[in-house]
mmCIF file with all atom_site columns, C-alpha atoms in Angstrom:
data_model
loop_
_atom_site.group_PDB
_atom_site.id
_atom_site.type_symbol
_atom_site.label_atom_id
_atom_site.label_alt_id
_atom_site.label_comp_id
_atom_site.label_asym_id
_atom_site.label_entity_id
_atom_site.label_seq_id
_atom_site.pdbx_PDB_ins_code
_atom_site.Cartn_x
_atom_site.Cartn_y
_atom_site.Cartn_z
_atom_site.occupancy
_atom_site.B_iso_or_equiv
_atom_site.pdbx_formal_charge
_atom_site.auth_seq_id
_atom_site.auth_comp_id
_atom_site.auth_asym_id
_atom_site.auth_atom_id
_atom_site.pdbx_PDB_model_num
ATOM 1   C CA . UNK A 1 1   ? 0.030  -0.087  0.126  1.00 0.00 ? 1034 UNK A CA 1
ATOM 2   C CA . UNK A 1 2   ? 1.421  3.269   -0.918 1.00 0.00 ? 1035 UNK A CA 1
ATOM 3   C CA . UNK A 1 3   ? 0.878  6.344   0.566  1.00 0.00 ? 1036 UNK A CA 1
ATOM 4   C CA . UNK A 1 4   ? 1.049  9.924   -0.641 1.00 0.00 ? 1037 UNK A CA 1
ATOM 5   C CA . UNK A 1 5   ? 4.060  11.885  1.132  1.00 0.00 ? 1038 UNK A CA 1
ATOM 6   C CA . UNK A 1 6   ? 2.780  16.119  1.251  1.00 0.00 ? 1039 UNK A CA 1
ATOM 7   C CA . UNK A 1 7   ? 5.346  18.612  -0.768 1.00 0.00 ? 1040 UNK A CA 1
ATOM 8   C CA . UNK A 1 8   ? 5.889  20.192  2.476  1.00 0.00 ? 1041 UNK A CA 1
ATOM 9   C CA . UNK A 1 9   ? 7.566  16.705  4.485  1.00 0.00 ? 1042 UNK A CA 1
ATOM 10  C CA . UNK A 1 10  ? 11.296 16.883  2.609  1.00 0.00 ? 1043 UNK A CA 1
ATOM 11  C CA . UNK A 1 11  ? 12.363 12.777  1.845  1.00 0.00 ? 1044 UNK A CA 1
ATOM 12  C CA . UNK A 1 12  ? 14.445 12.896  4.544  1.00 0.00 ? 1045 UNK A CA 1
ATOM 13  C CA . UNK A 1 13  ? 11.346 13.095  6.982  1.00 0.00 ? 1046 UNK A CA 1
ATOM 14  C CA . UNK A 1 14  ? 8.928  11.435  5.381  1.00 0.00 ? 1047 UNK A CA 1
ATOM 15  C CA . UNK A 1 15  ? 11.937 8.008   5.100  1.00 0.00 ? 1048 UNK A CA 1
ATOM 16  C CA . UNK A 1 16  ? 11.758 8.271   9.227  1.00 0.00 ? 1049 UNK A CA 1
ATOM 17  C CA . UNK A 1 17  ? 7.897  8.121   8.875  1.00 0.00 ? 1050 UNK A CA 1
ATOM 18  C CA . UNK A 1 18  ? 7.901  4.203   9.048  1.00 0.00 ? 1051 UNK A CA 1
ATOM 19  C CA . UNK A 1 19  ? 10.132 2.994   11.736 1.00 0.00 ? 1052 UNK A CA 1
ATOM 20  C CA . UNK A 1 20  ? 8.460  5.618   13.754 1.00 0.00 ? 1053 UNK A CA 1
ATOM 21  C CA . UNK A 1 21  ? 4.989  4.497   13.054 1.00 0.00 ? 1054 UNK A CA 1
ATOM 22  C CA . UNK A 1 22  ? 6.664  1.035   13.807 1.00 0.00 ? 1055 UNK A CA 1
ATOM 23  C CA . UNK A 1 23  ? 8.007  2.509   17.404 1.00 0.00 ? 1056 UNK A CA 1
ATOM 24  C CA . UNK A 1 24  ? 5.011  3.636   17.803 1.00 0.00 ? 1057 UNK A CA 1
ATOM 25  C CA . UNK A 1 25  ? 2.432  0.420   17.278 1.00 0.00 ? 1058 UNK A CA 1
ATOM 26  C CA . UNK A 1 26  ? 5.011  -2.050  19.076 1.00 0.00 ? 1059 UNK A CA 1
ATOM 27  C CA . UNK A 1 27  ? 5.007  0.686   22.498 1.00 0.00 ? 1060 UNK A CA 1
ATOM 28  C CA . UNK A 1 28  ? 0.975  0.229   21.760 1.00 0.00 ? 1061 UNK A CA 1
ATOM 29  C CA . UNK A 1 29  ? 1.320  -3.199  22.518 1.00 0.00 ? 1062 UNK A CA 1
ATOM 30  C CA . UNK A 1 30  ? 2.580  -2.547  26.168 1.00 0.00 ? 1063 UNK A CA 1
ATOM 31  C CA . UNK A 1 31  ? -0.673 -2.821  29.115 1.00 0.00 ? 1064 UNK A CA 1
ATOM 32  C CA . UNK A 1 32  ? -0.553 -0.227  31.916 1.00 0.00 ? 1065 UNK A CA 1
ATOM 33  C CA . UNK A 1 33  ? 1.621  -2.023  34.702 1.00 0.00 ? 1066 UNK A CA 1
ATOM 34  C CA . UNK A 1 34  ? 3.718  -3.848  32.178 1.00 0.00 ? 1067 UNK A CA 1
ATOM 35  C CA . UNK A 1 35  ? 7.241  -4.383  32.494 1.00 0.00 ? 1068 UNK A CA 1
ATOM 36  C CA . UNK A 1 36  ? 9.247  -3.679  28.506 1.00 0.00 ? 1069 UNK A CA 1
ATOM 37  C CA . UNK A 1 37  ? 12.055 -4.867  27.829 1.00 0.00 ? 1070 UNK A CA 1
ATOM 38  C CA . UNK A 1 38  ? 13.731 -3.486  24.241 1.00 0.00 ? 1071 UNK A CA 1
ATOM 39  C CA . UNK A 1 39  ? 16.943 -4.893  22.888 1.00 0.00 ? 1072 UNK A CA 1
ATOM 40  C CA . UNK A 1 40  ? 18.589 -2.612  20.674 1.00 0.00 ? 1073 UNK A CA 1
ATOM 41  C CA . UNK A 1 41  ? 18.107 1.169   20.658 1.00 0.00 ? 1074 UNK A CA 1
ATOM 42  C CA . UNK A 1 42  ? 17.791 2.288   17.063 1.00 0.00 ? 1075 UNK A CA 1
ATOM 43  C CA . UNK A 1 43  ? 15.426 5.424   15.872 1.00 0.00 ? 1076 UNK A CA 1
ATOM 44  C CA . UNK A 1 44  ? 12.687 3.229   16.026 1.00 0.00 ? 1077 UNK A CA 1
ATOM 45  C CA . UNK A 1 45  ? 13.019 1.454   19.100 1.00 0.00 ? 1078 UNK A CA 1
ATOM 46  C CA . UNK A 1 46  ? 14.170 4.905   20.736 1.00 0.00 ? 1079 UNK A CA 1
ATOM 47  C CA . UNK A 1 47  ? 10.752 6.208   19.283 1.00 0.00 ? 1080 UNK A CA 1
ATOM 48  C CA . UNK A 1 48  ? 9.352  3.281   21.355 1.00 0.00 ? 1081 UNK A CA 1
ATOM 49  C CA . UNK A 1 49  ? 10.711 4.654   24.583 1.00 0.00 ? 1082 UNK A CA 1
ATOM 50  C CA . UNK A 1 50  ? 9.621  7.950   23.851 1.00 0.00 ? 1083 UNK A CA 1
ATOM 51  C CA . UNK A 1 51  ? 5.340  6.750   23.446 1.00 0.00 ? 1084 UNK A CA 1
ATOM 52  C CA . UNK A 1 52  ? 5.994  4.267   26.350 1.00 0.00 ? 1085 UNK A CA 1
ATOM 53  C CA . UNK A 1 53  ? 7.139  6.955   28.657 1.00 0.00 ? 1086 UNK A CA 1
ATOM 54  C CA . UNK A 1 54  ? 5.305  9.863   27.188 1.00 0.00 ? 1087 UNK A CA 1
ATOM 55  C CA . UNK A 1 55  ? 1.427  8.070   27.748 1.00 0.00 ? 1088 UNK A CA 1
ATOM 56  C CA . UNK A 1 56  ? 2.719  5.884   31.024 1.00 0.00 ? 1089 UNK A CA 1
ATOM 57  C CA . UNK A 1 57  ? 2.269  2.738   28.842 1.00 0.00 ? 1090 UNK A CA 1
ATOM 58  C CA . UNK A 1 58  ? 4.660  0.507   31.439 1.00 0.00 ? 1091 UNK A CA 1
ATOM 59  C CA . UNK A 1 59  ? 5.397  0.257   34.974 1.00 0.00 ? 1092 UNK A CA 1
ATOM 60  C CA . UNK A 1 60  ? 8.836  0.009   34.267 1.00 0.00 ? 1093 UNK A CA 1
ATOM 61  C CA . UNK A 1 61  ? 11.178 -0.041  31.013 1.00 0.00 ? 1094 UNK A CA 1
ATOM 62  C CA . UNK A 1 62  ? 14.104 -1.535  30.454 1.00 0.00 ? 1095 UNK A CA 1
ATOM 63  C CA . UNK A 1 63  ? 16.576 -0.955  27.308 1.00 0.00 ? 1096 UNK A CA 1
ATOM 64  C CA . UNK A 1 64  ? 20.016 -3.030  26.749 1.00 0.00 ? 1097 UNK A CA 1
ATOM 65  C CA . UNK A 1 65  ? 22.572 -1.886  23.677 1.00 0.00 ? 1098 UNK A CA 1
ATOM 66  C CA . UNK A 1 66  ? 26.289 -1.851  23.147 1.00 0.00 ? 1099 UNK A CA 1
ATOM 67  C CA . UNK A 1 67  ? 26.153 1.299   22.017 1.00 0.00 ? 1100 UNK A CA 1
ATOM 68  C CA . UNK A 1 68  ? 26.859 4.183   25.019 1.00 0.00 ? 1101 UNK A CA 1
ATOM 69  C CA . UNK A 1 69  ? 25.501 7.147   22.889 1.00 0.00 ? 1102 UNK A CA 1
ATOM 70  C CA . UNK A 1 70  ? 22.128 5.256   21.882 1.00 0.00 ? 1103 UNK A CA 1
ATOM 71  C CA . UNK A 1 71  ? 21.946 4.246   25.715 1.00 0.00 ? 1104 UNK A CA 1
ATOM 72  C CA . UNK A 1 72  ? 21.763 7.520   27.111 1.00 0.00 ? 1105 UNK A CA 1
ATOM 73  C CA . UNK A 1 73  ? 19.353 8.785   23.918 1.00 0.00 ? 1106 UNK A CA 1
ATOM 74  C CA . UNK A 1 74  ? 17.367 5.957   25.627 1.00 0.00 ? 1107 UNK A CA 1
ATOM 75  C CA . UNK A 1 75  ? 17.770 7.304   29.034 1.00 0.00 ? 1108 UNK A CA 1
ATOM 76  C CA . UNK A 1 76  ? 17.326 10.822  28.514 1.00 0.00 ? 1109 UNK A CA 1
ATOM 77  C CA . UNK A 1 77  ? 14.154 10.138  27.468 1.00 0.00 ? 1110 UNK A CA 1
ATOM 78  C CA . UNK A 1 78  ? 13.357 8.119   30.179 1.00 0.00 ? 1111 UNK A CA 1
ATOM 79  C CA . UNK A 1 79  ? 14.194 4.635   30.110 1.00 0.00 ? 1112 UNK A CA 1
ATOM 80  C CA . UNK A 1 80  ? 13.944 3.498   33.535 1.00 0.00 ? 1113 UNK A CA 1
ATOM 81  C CA . UNK A 1 81  ? 17.093 0.564   33.030 1.00 0.00 ? 1114 UNK A CA 1
ATOM 82  C CA . UNK A 1 82  ? 19.431 0.868   31.190 1.00 0.00 ? 1115 UNK A CA 1
ATOM 83  C CA . UNK A 1 83  ? 21.883 -1.748  30.203 1.00 0.00 ? 1116 UNK A CA 1
ATOM 84  C CA . UNK A 1 84  ? 25.517 -1.879  28.246 1.00 0.00 ? 1117 UNK A CA 1
ATOM 85  C CA . UNK A 1 85  ? 25.174 -5.354  27.134 1.00 0.00 ? 1118 UNK A CA 1
ATOM 86  C CA . UNK A 1 86  ? 28.980 -4.532  26.908 1.00 0.00 ? 1119 UNK A CA 1
ATOM 87  C CA . UNK A 1 87  ? 29.537 -4.643  30.881 1.00 0.00 ? 1120 UNK A CA 1
ATOM 88  C CA . UNK A 1 88  ? 26.026 -6.950  32.228 1.00 0.00 ? 1121 UNK A CA 1
ATOM 89  C CA . UNK A 1 89  ? 23.903 -9.485  31.471 1.00 0.00 ? 1122 UNK A CA 1
ATOM 90  C CA . UNK A 1 90  ? 20.681 -8.282  30.447 1.00 0.00 ? 1123 UNK A CA 1
ATOM 91  C CA . UNK A 1 91  ? 18.963 -11.546 30.847 1.00 0.00 ? 1124 UNK A CA 1
ATOM 92  C CA . UNK A 1 92  ? 20.312 -11.256 34.504 1.00 0.00 ? 1125 UNK A CA 1
ATOM 93  C CA . UNK A 1 93  ? 19.260 -7.467  35.249 1.00 0.00 ? 1126 UNK A CA 1
ATOM 94  C CA . UNK A 1 94  ? 15.632 -8.637  34.044 1.00 0.00 ? 1127 UNK A CA 1
ATOM 95  C CA . UNK A 1 95  ? 15.487 -10.837 36.247 1.00 0.00 ? 1128 UNK A CA 1
ATOM 96  C CA . UNK A 1 96  ? 17.112 -9.130  38.925 1.00 0.00 ? 1129 UNK A CA 1
ATOM 97  C CA . UNK A 1 97  ? 14.691 -6.221  38.170 1.00 0.00 ? 1130 UNK A CA 1
ATOM 98  C CA . UNK A 1 98  ? 11.473 -8.436  37.821 1.00 0.00 ? 1131 UNK A CA 1
ATOM 99  C CA . UNK A 1 99  ? 12.156 -10.364 41.146 1.00 0.00 ? 1132 UNK A CA 1
ATOM 100 C CA . UNK A 1 100 ? 12.486 -13.615 38.624 1.00 0.00 ? 1133 UNK A CA 1
ATOM 101 C CA . UNK A 1 101 ? 9.025  -13.523 37.132 1.00 0.00 ? 1134 UNK A CA 1
ATOM 102 C CA . UNK A 1 102 ? 10.043 -11.735 33.820 1.00 0.00 ? 1135 UNK A CA 1
ATOM 103 C CA . UNK A 1 103 ? 9.337  -8.960  31.008 1.00 0.00 ? 1136 UNK A CA 1
ATOM 104 C CA . UNK A 1 104 ? 5.511  -8.834  30.155 1.00 0.00 ? 1137 UNK A CA 1
ATOM 105 C CA . UNK A 1 105 ? 6.814  -7.005  26.342 1.00 0.00 ? 1138 UNK A CA 1
ATOM 106 C CA . UNK A 1 106 ? 10.056 -7.822  24.864 1.00 0.00 ? 1139 UNK A CA 1
ATOM 107 C CA . UNK A 1 107 ? 10.686 -6.348  21.913 1.00 0.00 ? 1140 UNK A CA 1
ATOM 108 C CA . UNK A 1 108 ? 13.829 -7.797  19.543 1.00 0.00 ? 1141 UNK A CA 1
ATOM 109 C CA . UNK A 1 109 ? 15.654 -4.872  17.523 1.00 0.00 ? 1142 UNK A CA 1
ATOM 110 C CA . UNK A 1 110 ? 19.647 -5.599  17.899 1.00 0.00 ? 1143 UNK A CA 1
ATOM 111 C CA . UNK A 1 111 ? 19.300 -7.844  14.804 1.00 0.00 ? 1144 UNK A CA 1
ATOM 112 C CA . UNK A 1 112 ? 22.221 -9.977  16.645 1.00 0.00 ? 1145 UNK A CA 1
ATOM 113 C CA . UNK A 1 113 ? 21.146 -13.776 16.708 1.00 0.00 ? 1146 UNK A CA 1
ATOM 114 C CA . UNK A 1 114 ? 21.757 -13.944 20.554 1.00 0.00 ? 1147 UNK A CA 1
ATOM 115 C CA . UNK A 1 115 ? 19.005 -11.173 21.159 1.00 0.00 ? 1148 UNK A CA 1
ATOM 116 C CA . UNK A 1 116 ? 16.127 -13.767 20.273 1.00 0.00 ? 1149 UNK A CA 1
ATOM 117 C CA . UNK A 1 117 ? 17.674 -16.183 22.804 1.00 0.00 ? 1150 UNK A CA 1
ATOM 118 C CA . UNK A 1 118 ? 18.118 -13.544 25.309 1.00 0.00 ? 1151 UNK A CA 1
ATOM 119 C CA . UNK A 1 119 ? 14.465 -11.970 24.252 1.00 0.00 ? 1152 UNK A CA 1
ATOM 120 C CA . UNK A 1 120 ? 12.735 -15.478 24.688 1.00 0.00 ? 1153 UNK A CA 1
ATOM 121 C CA . UNK A 1 121 ? 14.828 -15.834 28.079 1.00 0.00 ? 1154 UNK A CA 1
ATOM 122 C CA . UNK A 1 122 ? 13.849 -12.709 29.538 1.00 0.00 ? 1155 UNK A CA 1
ATOM 123 C CA . UNK A 1 123 ? 9.984  -12.865 28.944 1.00 0.00 ? 1156 UNK A CA 1
ATOM 124 C CA . UNK A 1 124 ? 7.876  -13.615 32.013 1.00 0.00 ? 1157 UNK A CA 1
ATOM 125 C CA . UNK A 1 125 ? 6.562  -17.159 30.533 1.00 0.00 ? 1158 UNK A CA 1
ATOM 126 C CA . UNK A 1 126 ? 2.878  -16.145 29.379 1.00 0.00 ? 1159 UNK A CA 1
ATOM 127 C CA . UNK A 1 127 ? 4.438  -12.705 27.880 1.00 0.00 ? 1160 UNK A CA 1
ATOM 128 C CA . UNK A 1 128 ? 5.170  -11.673 24.156 1.00 0.00 ? 1161 UNK A CA 1
ATOM 129 C CA . UNK A 1 129 ? 8.038  -11.573 22.404 1.00 0.00 ? 1162 UNK A CA 1
ATOM 130 C CA . UNK A 1 130 ? 8.303  -8.896  19.188 1.00 0.00 ? 1163 UNK A CA 1
ATOM 131 C CA . UNK A 1 131 ? 11.187 -9.274  17.055 1.00 0.00 ? 1164 UNK A CA 1
ATOM 132 C CA . UNK A 1 132 ? 11.462 -6.155  14.174 1.00 0.00 ? 1165 UNK A CA 1
ATOM 133 C CA . UNK A 1 133 ? 14.141 -8.142  12.186 1.00 0.00 ? 1166 UNK A CA 1
ATOM 134 C CA . UNK A 1 134 ? 13.534 -10.776 9.349  1.00 0.00 ? 1167 UNK A CA 1
ATOM 135 C CA . UNK A 1 135 ? 13.781 -14.015 11.105 1.00 0.00 ? 1168 UNK A CA 1
ATOM 136 C CA . UNK A 1 136 ? 16.922 -15.585 11.574 1.00 0.00 ? 1169 UNK A CA 1
ATOM 137 C CA . UNK A 1 137 ? 17.083 -19.287 9.945  1.00 0.00 ? 1170 UNK A CA 1
ATOM 138 C CA . UNK A 1 138 ? 19.989 -20.536 12.224 1.00 0.00 ? 1171 UNK A CA 1
ATOM 139 C CA . UNK A 1 139 ? 19.316 -22.951 14.839 1.00 0.00 ? 1172 UNK A CA 1
ATOM 140 C CA . UNK A 1 140 ? 18.570 -21.671 18.241 1.00 0.00 ? 1173 UNK A CA 1
ATOM 141 C CA . UNK A 1 141 ? 19.160 -23.174 21.533 1.00 0.00 ? 1174 UNK A CA 1
ATOM 142 C CA . UNK A 1 142 ? 17.269 -21.632 23.545 1.00 0.00 ? 1175 UNK A CA 1
ATOM 143 C CA . UNK A 1 143 ? 17.543 -22.112 27.264 1.00 0.00 ? 1176 UNK A CA 1
ATOM 144 C CA . UNK A 1 144 ? 15.706 -21.016 30.302 1.00 0.00 ? 1177 UNK A CA 1
ATOM 145 C CA . UNK A 1 145 ? 17.336 -18.445 32.197 1.00 0.00 ? 1178 UNK A CA 1
ATOM 146 C CA . UNK A 1 146 ? 18.544 -20.109 35.987 1.00 0.00 ? 1179 UNK A CA 1
ATOM 147 C CA . UNK A 1 147 ? 17.222 -17.115 37.506 1.00 0.00 ? 1180 UNK A CA 1
ATOM 148 C CA . UNK A 1 148 ? 13.775 -17.839 36.310 1.00 0.00 ? 1181 UNK A CA 1
ATOM 149 C CA . UNK A 1 149 ? 11.097 -18.736 39.044 1.00 0.00 ? 1182 UNK A CA 1
ATOM 150 C CA . UNK A 1 150 ? 10.076 -22.485 38.291 1.00 0.00 ? 1183 UNK A CA 1
ATOM 151 C CA . UNK A 1 151 ? 6.511  -22.367 39.988 1.00 0.00 ? 1184 UNK A CA 1
ATOM 152 C CA . UNK A 1 152 ? 3.445  -21.758 37.537 1.00 0.00 ? 1185 UNK A CA 1
ATOM 153 C CA . UNK A 1 153 ? 2.847  -17.848 37.648 1.00 0.00 ? 1186 UNK A CA 1
ATOM 154 C CA . UNK A 1 154 ? -0.631 -16.659 37.751 1.00 0.00 ? 1187 UNK A CA 1
ATOM 155 C CA . UNK A 1 155 ? -2.070 -15.174 34.812 1.00 0.00 ? 1188 UNK A CA 1
ATOM 156 C CA . UNK A 1 156 ? -2.196 -11.477 34.102 1.00 0.00 ? 1189 UNK A CA 1
ATOM 157 C CA . UNK A 1 157 ? -5.592 -10.446 32.324 1.00 0.00 ? 1190 UNK A CA 1
ATOM 158 C CA . UNK A 1 158 ? -5.502 -10.385 28.930 1.00 0.00 ? 1191 UNK A CA 1
ATOM 159 C CA . UNK A 1 159 ? -2.539 -13.084 28.821 1.00 0.00 ? 1192 UNK A CA 1
ATOM 160 C CA . UNK A 1 160 ? -4.453 -16.488 28.940 1.00 0.00 ? 1193 UNK A CA 1
ATOM 161 C CA . UNK A 1 161 ? -3.072 -17.686 25.544 1.00 0.00 ? 1194 UNK A CA 1
ATOM 162 C CA . UNK A 1 162 ? 0.595  -17.860 27.540 1.00 0.00 ? 1195 UNK A CA 1
ATOM 163 C CA . UNK A 1 163 ? 3.847  -17.193 25.802 1.00 0.00 ? 1196 UNK A CA 1
ATOM 164 C CA . UNK A 1 164 ? 3.313  -15.984 22.525 1.00 0.00 ? 1197 UNK A CA 1
ATOM 165 C CA . UNK A 1 165 ? 5.982  -14.391 20.020 1.00 0.00 ? 1198 UNK A CA 1
ATOM 166 C CA . UNK A 1 166 ? 5.554  -12.514 16.882 1.00 0.00 ? 1199 UNK A CA 1
ATOM 167 C CA . UNK A 1 167 ? 7.256  -10.468 14.038 1.00 0.00 ? 1200 UNK A CA 1
ATOM 168 C CA . UNK A 1 168 ? 6.305  -6.600  13.446 1.00 0.00 ? 1201 UNK A CA 1
ATOM 169 C CA . UNK A 1 169 ? 6.454  -6.486  9.773  1.00 0.00 ? 1202 UNK A CA 1
ATOM 170 C CA . UNK A 1 170 ? 3.350  -6.179  8.297  1.00 0.00 ? 1203 UNK A CA 1
ATOM 171 C CA . UNK A 1 171 ? 0.950  -6.876  11.609 1.00 0.00 ? 1204 UNK A CA 1
ATOM 172 C CA . UNK A 1 172 ? 0.582  -2.717  12.739 1.00 0.00 ? 1205 UNK A CA 1
#
């Protein structure tokens, strides 16, 4: 579907519309009171952080990246917990911040194969993982976090169906 961009919007600004809209759409997947983890702080995910914080869509926003510049931008937009993946294990931090429950919503945007494993390991057993990258068709060995609680978790309202994992492209 093509959208005509008005003449008063530059091509450069017009090119930013798609990642902006996708970031906002992913932020809208959160529900009030959720803990949201975002792996990878590109422009799209910085838009998601801004939306999550400005609209109060999340109780806590945890972000990770390997770029100090991107992490600083996320912090300036209001992210609650900043994880430099060169210094800390993001799954361990998420489990500490959620007392072993995991995040309600995890958005994987770093485009690194290990990030999908981190996303799944960081998610609540009844949470959702959304990816923004093309599926990686290599072999994954997904191991649950050693810090995860083992008893059956309570079922959050609206998440009675269990864990979900989806790709964001073409769905928002």
